[in-house]
C-alpha atoms as a printed R data frame, in Angstrom:
    type eleno elety resid chain resno       x       y       z
1   ATOM     1    CA   UNK     A     1 116.874  78.683 120.767
2   ATOM     2    CA   UNK     A     2 119.417  81.568 122.148
3   ATOM     3    CA   UNK     A     3 122.910  81.711 121.271
4   ATOM     4    CA   UNK     A     4 126.246  82.331 122.946
5   ATOM     5    CA   UNK     A     5 129.835  83.517 121.273
6   ATOM     6    CA   UNK     A     6 132.436  82.847 123.730
7   ATOM     7    CA   UNK     A     7 134.982  85.425 122.591
8   ATOM     8    CA   UNK     A     8 137.050  85.532 126.145
9   ATOM     9    CA   UNK     A     9 140.675  84.158 126.604
10  ATOM    10    CA   UNK     A    10 143.872  85.533 126.203
11  ATOM    11    CA   UNK     A    11 144.663  84.645 122.543
12  ATOM    12    CA   UNK     A    12 148.292  83.360 123.401
13  ATOM    13    CA   UNK     A    13 148.302  81.209 120.455
14  ATOM    14    CA   UNK     A    14 148.621  84.307 118.543
15  ATOM    15    CA   UNK     A    15 151.114  86.461 120.315
16  ATOM    16    CA   UNK     A    16 152.495  88.784 119.811
17  ATOM    17    CA   UNK     A    17 149.594  90.287 117.724
18  ATOM    18    CA   UNK     A    18 146.943  89.394 120.619
19  ATOM    19    CA   UNK     A    19 148.641  91.134 123.315
20  ATOM    20    CA   UNK     A    20 146.779  94.878 122.582
21  ATOM    21    CA   UNK     A    21 143.640  93.278 121.040
22  ATOM    22    CA   UNK     A    22 140.909  90.493 121.437
23  ATOM    23    CA   UNK     A    23 141.727  87.675 119.107
24  ATOM    24    CA   UNK     A    24 138.184  87.673 117.945
25  ATOM    25    CA   UNK     A    25 138.372  91.416 116.818
26  ATOM    26    CA   UNK     A    26 141.512  90.390 114.368
27  ATOM    27    CA   UNK     A    27 140.438  90.535 110.573
28  ATOM    28    CA   UNK     A    28 139.808  87.498 108.553
29  ATOM    29    CA   UNK     A    29 140.210  89.136 105.093
30  ATOM    30    CA   UNK     A    30 137.502  92.204 105.450
31  ATOM    31    CA   UNK     A    31 135.826  91.626 108.375
32  ATOM    32    CA   UNK     A    32 136.119  91.141 112.205
33  ATOM    33    CA   UNK     A    33 136.608  87.511 113.422
34  ATOM    34    CA   UNK     A    34 133.483  87.604 115.280
35  ATOM    35    CA   UNK     A    35 131.518  88.111 112.099
36  ATOM    36    CA   UNK     A    36 131.870  84.564 111.088
37  ATOM    37    CA   UNK     A    37 130.444  82.691 114.150
38  ATOM    38    CA   UNK     A    38 127.787  85.383 114.487
39  ATOM    39    CA   UNK     A    39 126.596  84.693 110.961
40  ATOM    40    CA   UNK     A    40 126.036  81.071 111.678
41  ATOM    41    CA   UNK     A    41 124.085  81.694 114.794
42  ATOM    42    CA   UNK     A    42 121.958  84.019 112.500
43  ATOM    43    CA   UNK     A    43 121.590  81.325 109.757
44  ATOM    44    CA   UNK     A    44 120.603  78.909 112.437
45  ATOM    45    CA   UNK     A    45 117.523  81.301 113.027
46  ATOM    46    CA   UNK     A    46 119.019  82.511 116.337
47  ATOM    47    CA   UNK     A    47 118.364  86.372 117.203
48  ATOM    48    CA   UNK     A    48 118.933  86.421 121.038
49  ATOM    49    CA   UNK     A    49 122.807  86.263 121.371
50  ATOM    50    CA   UNK     A    50 125.113  86.539 124.511
51  ATOM    51    CA   UNK     A    51 128.703  87.711 123.796
52  ATOM    52    CA   UNK     A    52 131.165  86.457 126.522
53  ATOM    53    CA   UNK     A    53 134.486  88.372 126.826
54  ATOM    54    CA   UNK     A    54 136.883  89.975 129.239
55  ATOM    55    CA   UNK     A    55 136.360  93.068 131.319
56  ATOM    56    CA   UNK     A    56 138.860  94.720 128.860
57  ATOM    57    CA   UNK     A    57 137.652  93.722 125.564
58  ATOM    58    CA   UNK     A    58 133.808  93.864 126.197
59  ATOM    59    CA   UNK     A    59 133.376  97.339 125.545
60  ATOM    60    CA   UNK     A    60 134.719  97.104 122.161
61  ATOM    61    CA   UNK     A    61 132.064  94.277 121.406
62  ATOM    62    CA   UNK     A    62 129.541  96.713 122.681
63  ATOM    63    CA   UNK     A    63 130.725  99.410 120.212
64  ATOM    64    CA   UNK     A    64 130.953  97.061 117.428
65  ATOM    65    CA   UNK     A    65 127.257  95.588 117.574
66  ATOM    66    CA   UNK     A    66 125.634  97.778 120.359
67  ATOM    67    CA   UNK     A    67 122.238  96.657 121.060
68  ATOM    68    CA   UNK     A    68 121.865  94.500 117.826
69  ATOM    69    CA   UNK     A    69 118.962  96.448 116.731
70  ATOM    70    CA   UNK     A    70 120.278  97.662 113.592
71  ATOM    71    CA   UNK     A    71 120.495  93.919 112.477
72  ATOM    72    CA   UNK     A    72 117.068  92.869 113.846
73  ATOM    73    CA   UNK     A    73 119.035  91.247 116.836
74  ATOM    74    CA   UNK     A    74 119.152  91.288 120.443
75  ATOM    75    CA   UNK     A    75 122.503  91.298 121.980
76  ATOM    76    CA   UNK     A    76 123.490  91.172 125.695
77  ATOM    77    CA   UNK     A    77 127.037  90.851 127.367
78  ATOM    78    CA   UNK     A    78 128.788  89.479 130.188
79  ATOM    79    CA   UNK     A    79 132.208  89.245 131.230
80  ATOM    80    CA   UNK     A    80 134.451  86.482 132.070
81  ATOM    81    CA   UNK     A    81 137.111  87.620 134.514
82  ATOM    82    CA   UNK     A    82 139.568  84.722 133.404
83  ATOM    83    CA   UNK     A    83 139.303  81.649 131.220
84  ATOM    84    CA   UNK     A    84 137.936  78.810 133.561
85  ATOM    85    CA   UNK     A    85 136.995  76.630 130.488
86  ATOM    86    CA   UNK     A    86 134.032  76.675 127.601
87  ATOM    87    CA   UNK     A    87 131.415  75.430 129.966
88  ATOM    88    CA   UNK     A    88 131.777  78.267 132.360
89  ATOM    89    CA   UNK     A    89 129.897  80.368 129.684
90  ATOM    90    CA   UNK     A    90 126.590  78.461 130.515
91  ATOM    91    CA   UNK     A    91 127.120  78.892 134.157
92  ATOM    92    CA   UNK     A    92 127.884  83.061 133.230
93  ATOM    93    CA   UNK     A    93 125.147  82.994 130.749
94  ATOM    94    CA   UNK     A    94 122.506  81.014 132.974
95  ATOM    95    CA   UNK     A    95 120.040  84.207 133.594
96  ATOM    96    CA   UNK     A    96 120.222  84.837 129.718
97  ATOM    97    CA   UNK     A    97 119.532  81.376 128.639
98  ATOM    98    CA   UNK     A    98 116.479  81.286 131.248
99  ATOM    99    CA   UNK     A    99 114.188  78.474 130.221
100 ATOM   100    CA   UNK     A   100 115.434  78.221 126.303
101 ATOM   101    CA   UNK     A   101 117.794  75.647 124.777
102 ATOM   102    CA   UNK     A   102 121.016  77.458 123.706
103 ATOM   103    CA   UNK     A   103 123.741  76.922 121.141
104 ATOM   104    CA   UNK     A   104 127.344  77.747 121.982
105 ATOM   105    CA   UNK     A   105 129.825  79.015 119.355
106 ATOM   106    CA   UNK     A   106 133.897  79.994 119.857
107 ATOM   107    CA   UNK     A   107 134.569  83.123 118.512
108 ATOM   108    CA   UNK     A   108 137.354  81.892 116.776
109 ATOM   109    CA   UNK     A   109 135.392  79.178 114.325
110 ATOM   110    CA   UNK     A   110 134.516  79.837 110.730
111 ATOM   111    CA   UNK     A   111 132.203  77.433 109.017
112 ATOM   112    CA   UNK     A   112 131.233  77.598 104.981
113 ATOM   113    CA   UNK     A   113 129.255  75.176 103.029
114 ATOM   114    CA   UNK     A   114 126.279  74.728 100.875
115 ATOM   115    CA   UNK     A   115 124.427  72.957 103.609
116 ATOM   116    CA   UNK     A   116 125.756  74.361 106.501
117 ATOM   117    CA   UNK     A   117 122.771  76.483 107.701
118 ATOM   118    CA   UNK     A   118 120.562  73.254 107.077
119 ATOM   119    CA   UNK     A   119 122.495  71.229 109.569
120 ATOM   120    CA   UNK     A   120 122.660  74.034 112.149
121 ATOM   121    CA   UNK     A   121 118.770  74.478 111.599
122 ATOM   122    CA   UNK     A   122 118.459  70.927 112.568
123 ATOM   123    CA   UNK     A   123 120.390  71.134 115.412
124 ATOM   124    CA   UNK     A   124 118.449  74.190 116.501
125 ATOM   125    CA   UNK     A   125 115.171  72.026 116.256
126 ATOM   126    CA   UNK     A   126 116.229  69.340 118.691
127 ATOM   127    CA   UNK     A   127 114.241  69.918 121.451
128 ATOM   128    CA   UNK     A   128 115.890  67.267 124.048
129 ATOM   129    CA   UNK     A   129 119.762  66.447 124.520
130 ATOM   130    CA   UNK     A   130 122.851  67.745 122.682
131 ATOM   131    CA   UNK     A   131 124.122  67.808 119.160
132 ATOM   132    CA   UNK     A   132 127.586  68.357 118.361
133 ATOM   133    CA   UNK     A   133 129.295  67.636 115.029
134 ATOM   134    CA   UNK     A   134 132.251  65.795 113.377
135 ATOM   135    CA   UNK     A   135 134.506  67.018 111.038
136 ATOM   136    CA   UNK     A   136 137.266  64.874 109.229
137 ATOM   137    CA   UNK     A   137 140.459  65.819 109.719
138 ATOM   138    CA   UNK     A   138 143.869  64.759 108.990
139 ATOM   139    CA   UNK     A   139 145.251  65.451 112.698
140 ATOM   140    CA   UNK     A   140 142.376  65.860 114.875
141 ATOM   141    CA   UNK     A   141 144.634  65.730 117.958
142 ATOM   142    CA   UNK     A   142 144.533  69.451 118.821
143 ATOM   143    CA   UNK     A   143 140.936  69.286 119.470
144 ATOM   144    CA   UNK     A   144 138.159  66.982 120.713
145 ATOM   145    CA   UNK     A   145 137.877  63.979 119.204
146 ATOM   146    CA   UNK     A   146 134.453  61.760 118.874
147 ATOM   147    CA   UNK     A   147 134.420  58.144 117.859
148 ATOM   148    CA   UNK     A   148 131.314  57.218 115.818
149 ATOM   149    CA   UNK     A   149 130.024  53.484 115.371
150 ATOM   150    CA   UNK     A   150 128.565  52.327 112.042
151 ATOM   151    CA   UNK     A   151 125.163  53.457 113.000
152 ATOM   152    CA   UNK     A   152 126.337  57.022 113.412
153 ATOM   153    CA   UNK     A   153 126.035  56.835 117.539
154 ATOM   154    CA   UNK     A   154 128.752  58.136 119.570
155 ATOM   155    CA   UNK     A   155 131.074  55.446 121.249
156 ATOM   156    CA   UNK     A   156 133.646  57.706 122.814
157 ATOM   157    CA   UNK     A   157 134.578  61.567 123.306
158 ATOM   158    CA   UNK     A   158 138.269  62.718 123.925
159 ATOM   159    CA   UNK     A   159 140.135  66.020 124.651
160 ATOM   160    CA   UNK     A   160 143.175  66.616 122.506
161 ATOM   161    CA   UNK     A   161 144.469  62.900 122.381
162 ATOM   162    CA   UNK     A   162 147.809  61.989 121.667
163 ATOM   163    CA   UNK     A   163 146.446  58.831 119.947
164 ATOM   164    CA   UNK     A   164 143.175  59.684 118.505
165 ATOM   165    CA   UNK     A   165 140.788  56.715 117.998
166 ATOM   166    CA   UNK     A   166 139.248  58.464 114.963
167 ATOM   167    CA   UNK     A   167 139.822  61.302 112.445
168 ATOM   168    CA   UNK     A   168 136.826  63.081 113.617
169 ATOM   169    CA   UNK     A   169 137.454  66.360 115.195
170 ATOM   170    CA   UNK     A   170 134.574  68.093 117.208
171 ATOM   171    CA   UNK     A   171 134.199  71.674 115.810
172 ATOM   172    CA   UNK     A   172 133.605  74.494 118.139
173 ATOM   173    CA   UNK     A   173 129.574  74.637 117.945
174 ATOM   174    CA   UNK     A   174 127.439  73.090 120.291
175 ATOM   175    CA   UNK     A   175 123.833  72.782 120.861
176 ATOM   176    CA   UNK     A   176 122.203  71.794 124.114
177 ATOM   177    CA   UNK     A   177 118.866  71.731 125.828
178 ATOM   178    CA   UNK     A   178 118.012  73.678 128.903
179 ATOM   179    CA   UNK     A   179 119.646  70.893 131.165
180 ATOM   180    CA   UNK     A   180 122.954  71.871 130.359
181 ATOM   181    CA   UNK     A   181 123.022  74.318 133.359
182 ATOM   182    CA   UNK     A   182 122.326  71.538 135.519
183 ATOM   183    CA   UNK     A   183 124.922  69.357 133.750
184 ATOM   184    CA   UNK     A   184 127.862  72.126 134.112
185 ATOM   185    CA   UNK     A   185 127.314  72.098 137.596
186 ATOM   186    CA   UNK     A   186 128.076  68.349 137.628
187 ATOM   187    CA   UNK     A   187 131.462  69.052 136.030
188 ATOM   188    CA   UNK     A   188 134.924  68.946 137.958
189 ATOM   189    CA   UNK     A   189 137.939  71.075 136.955
190 ATOM   190    CA   UNK     A   190 140.324  69.101 134.877
191 ATOM   191    CA   UNK     A   191 144.107  68.725 135.428
192 ATOM   192    CA   UNK     A   192 144.368  72.208 133.835
193 ATOM   193    CA   UNK     A   193 142.111  73.710 136.206
194 ATOM   194    CA   UNK     A   194 139.468  74.075 133.884
195 ATOM   195    CA   UNK     A   195 135.929  72.737 133.160
196 ATOM   196    CA   UNK     A   196 136.192  70.875 129.855
197 ATOM   197    CA   UNK     A   197 133.532  70.714 126.976
198 ATOM   198    CA   UNK     A   198 134.601  66.943 126.498
199 ATOM   199    CA   UNK     A   199 133.500  66.416 130.008
200 ATOM   200    CA   UNK     A   200 130.337  67.975 129.671
201 ATOM   201    CA   UNK     A   201 129.535  66.151 126.265
202 ATOM   202    CA   UNK     A   202 130.235  63.013 128.087
203 ATOM   203    CA   UNK     A   203 127.690  63.656 130.661
204 ATOM   204    CA   UNK     A   204 124.778  63.929 127.850
205 ATOM   205    CA   UNK     A   205 126.540  60.724 126.241
206 ATOM   206    CA   UNK     A   206 126.191  58.774 129.269
207 ATOM   207    CA   UNK     A   207 122.754  60.012 129.811
208 ATOM   208    CA   UNK     A   208 122.014  58.652 126.479
209 ATOM   209    CA   UNK     A   209 121.039  61.873 124.857
210 ATOM   210    CA   UNK     A   210 124.121  63.118 122.594
211 ATOM   211    CA   UNK     A   211 123.754  63.341 118.864
212 ATOM   212    CA   UNK     A   212 126.232  63.798 116.302
213 ATOM   213    CA   UNK     A   213 126.069  64.982 112.728
214 ATOM   214    CA   UNK     A   214 129.126  64.379 110.581
215 ATOM   215    CA   UNK     A   215 129.707  67.038 108.583
216 ATOM   216    CA   UNK     A   216 130.256  66.183 104.648
217 ATOM   217    CA   UNK     A   217 133.296  67.093 102.050
218 ATOM   218    CA   UNK     A   218 131.330  70.184 101.063
219 ATOM   219    CA   UNK     A   219 131.831  71.458 104.323
220 ATOM   220    CA   UNK     A   220 134.819  74.011 105.340
221 ATOM   221    CA   UNK     A   221 135.664  74.249 109.194
222 ATOM   222    CA   UNK     A   222 138.509  76.948 110.264
223 ATOM   223    CA   UNK     A   223 139.860  77.093 113.959
224 ATOM   224    CA   UNK     A   224 141.240  80.669 113.245
225 ATOM   225    CA   UNK     A   225 143.111  80.654 116.813
226 ATOM   226    CA   UNK     A   226 146.459  80.122 115.248
227 ATOM   227    CA   UNK     A   227 148.532  82.029 112.672
228 ATOM   228    CA   UNK     A   228 148.136  79.435 110.170
229 ATOM   229    CA   UNK     A   229 144.743  79.180 110.802
230 ATOM   230    CA   UNK     A   230 143.913  83.109 110.398
231 ATOM   231    CA   UNK     A   231 145.870  82.999 107.348
232 ATOM   232    CA   UNK     A   232 144.537  80.356 105.803
233 ATOM   233    CA   UNK     A   233 140.892  81.678 106.534
234 ATOM   234    CA   UNK     A   234 141.834  84.920 105.271
235 ATOM   235    CA   UNK     A   235 142.937  83.576 102.069
236 ATOM   236    CA   UNK     A   236 139.722  81.207 101.968
237 ATOM   237    CA   UNK     A   237 137.411  83.818 102.243
238 ATOM   238    CA   UNK     A   238 139.326  86.399  99.941
239 ATOM   239    CA   UNK     A   239 139.376  83.518  97.085
240 ATOM   240    CA   UNK     A   240 135.285  82.855  97.617
241 ATOM   241    CA   UNK     A   241 134.393  86.358  97.688
242 ATOM   242    CA   UNK     A   242 136.508  87.560  94.456
243 ATOM   243    CA   UNK     A   243 135.498  84.489  92.563
244 ATOM   244    CA   UNK     A   244 131.721  84.191  93.254
245 ATOM   245    CA   UNK     A   245 131.166  88.138  93.628
246 ATOM   246    CA   UNK     A   246 129.046  86.811  97.053
247 ATOM   247    CA   UNK     A   247 130.219  87.668 100.422
248 ATOM   248    CA   UNK     A   248 130.891  85.180 103.351
249 ATOM   249    CA   UNK     A   249 129.454  86.413 106.698
250 ATOM   250    CA   UNK     A   250 127.912  89.469 105.604
251 ATOM   251    CA   UNK     A   251 125.755  90.235 108.588
252 ATOM   252    CA   UNK     A   252 123.620  92.877 107.123
253 ATOM   253    CA   UNK     A   253 122.902  90.760 103.955
254 ATOM   254    CA   UNK     A   254 121.905  87.681 106.116
255 ATOM   255    CA   UNK     A   255 119.688  90.125 108.182
256 ATOM   256    CA   UNK     A   256 118.058  91.407 104.779
257 ATOM   257    CA   UNK     A   257 117.303  87.896 103.497
258 ATOM   258    CA   UNK     A   258 116.322  86.538 106.738
259 ATOM   259    CA   UNK     A   259 113.609  89.184 107.052
260 ATOM   260    CA   UNK     A   260 115.168  90.628 110.123
261 ATOM   261    CA   UNK     A   261 115.429  94.090 108.570
262 ATOM   262    CA   UNK     A   262 113.883  95.621 105.368
263 ATOM   263    CA   UNK     A   263 115.188  97.172 102.205
264 ATOM   264    CA   UNK     A   264 115.541 100.676 103.603
265 ATOM   265    CA   UNK     A   265 117.007  99.669 106.877
266 ATOM   266    CA   UNK     A   266 119.663  97.983 104.512
267 ATOM   267    CA   UNK     A   267 119.889 100.720 102.359
268 ATOM   268    CA   UNK     A   268 120.964 103.059 105.528
269 ATOM   269    CA   UNK     A   269 123.370 100.335 106.796
270 ATOM   270    CA   UNK     A   270 125.077 100.573 103.490
271 ATOM   271    CA   UNK     A   271 125.224 104.391 103.355
272 ATOM   272    CA   UNK     A   272 127.270 104.127 106.876
273 ATOM   273    CA   UNK     A   273 129.933 101.842 104.989
274 ATOM   274    CA   UNK     A   274 130.747 104.763 102.535
275 ATOM   275    CA   UNK     A   275 132.510 104.020  99.436
276 ATOM   276    CA   UNK     A   276 134.141 100.579 100.650
277 ATOM   277    CA   UNK     A   277 133.660  97.622  98.764
278 ATOM   278    CA   UNK     A   278 131.460  96.132 101.473
279 ATOM   279    CA   UNK     A   279 129.350  99.106 101.316
280 ATOM   280    CA   UNK     A   280 129.043  98.596  97.106
281 ATOM   281    CA   UNK     A   281 128.289  95.214  97.867
282 ATOM   282    CA   UNK     A   282 125.298  96.280 100.199
283 ATOM   283    CA   UNK     A   283 124.073  98.792  97.568
284 ATOM   284    CA   UNK     A   284 124.029  96.279  94.683
285 ATOM   285    CA   UNK     A   285 121.898  94.389  96.941
286 ATOM   286    CA   UNK     A   286 119.741  97.086  97.486
287 ATOM   287    CA   UNK     A   287 119.422  98.092  93.830
288 ATOM   288    CA   UNK     A   288 118.619  94.442  92.649
289 ATOM   289    CA   UNK     A   289 115.736  93.992  94.895
290 ATOM   290    CA   UNK     A   290 112.717  95.513  93.285
């Protein structure tokens, strides 16, 4: 399976701080926002990753990650000239996807939980159809909303409904089989002139191949595309890291424990981070490995 991070858009919900910088490069505590969705793909076992962003911002992502080889990953980059909806990512990434299945994650989504990687690995192992997730929210109306029956089957999907039929919001991570490109070509633009991810998911629902997994109470999800979401996520990461002494979305650590890089490579990455707390954390990992 391959992965796509959609890191485009104009970030208008975060104005004025995103007038001169890509939203996904803003810090969530001690790391760029994009580290968090990237860590989710890595923990799902995905190593071939496409970053889609604007022509203006894409060079910054290339400077940040390069080829990805230092993390044992393979990065590709594509431009999205202007936002035309989430499903456009599959059309832009058609050559990258090839004959593979694909996971799309939005660049402003943060997931954290004890069994998070298990959930995503299960979704990545599905050969046919699509897998979406359901997250219980007090007010799911700003998001896509999924209605589920007592057997765990999807009944309906709505996009930002004023009166939701359930409290289950759909987070910004989606797993699809290779038919996703074909299904995207069936989509028509919505009233706001974009291709809608909810319409794509409804096609899979009509085809009888849409699966949903409900996140339990131990799962944390932040949409960091608002000022409150950005602050809340930063405070959460700070609290977890200071109390546990374990980092969230530490890409180098994940790459090491996933056996994408070895101890010597991890040590070299730690040296590049100098005397920062992040670098010291990596040096402690190296020191504790025989």
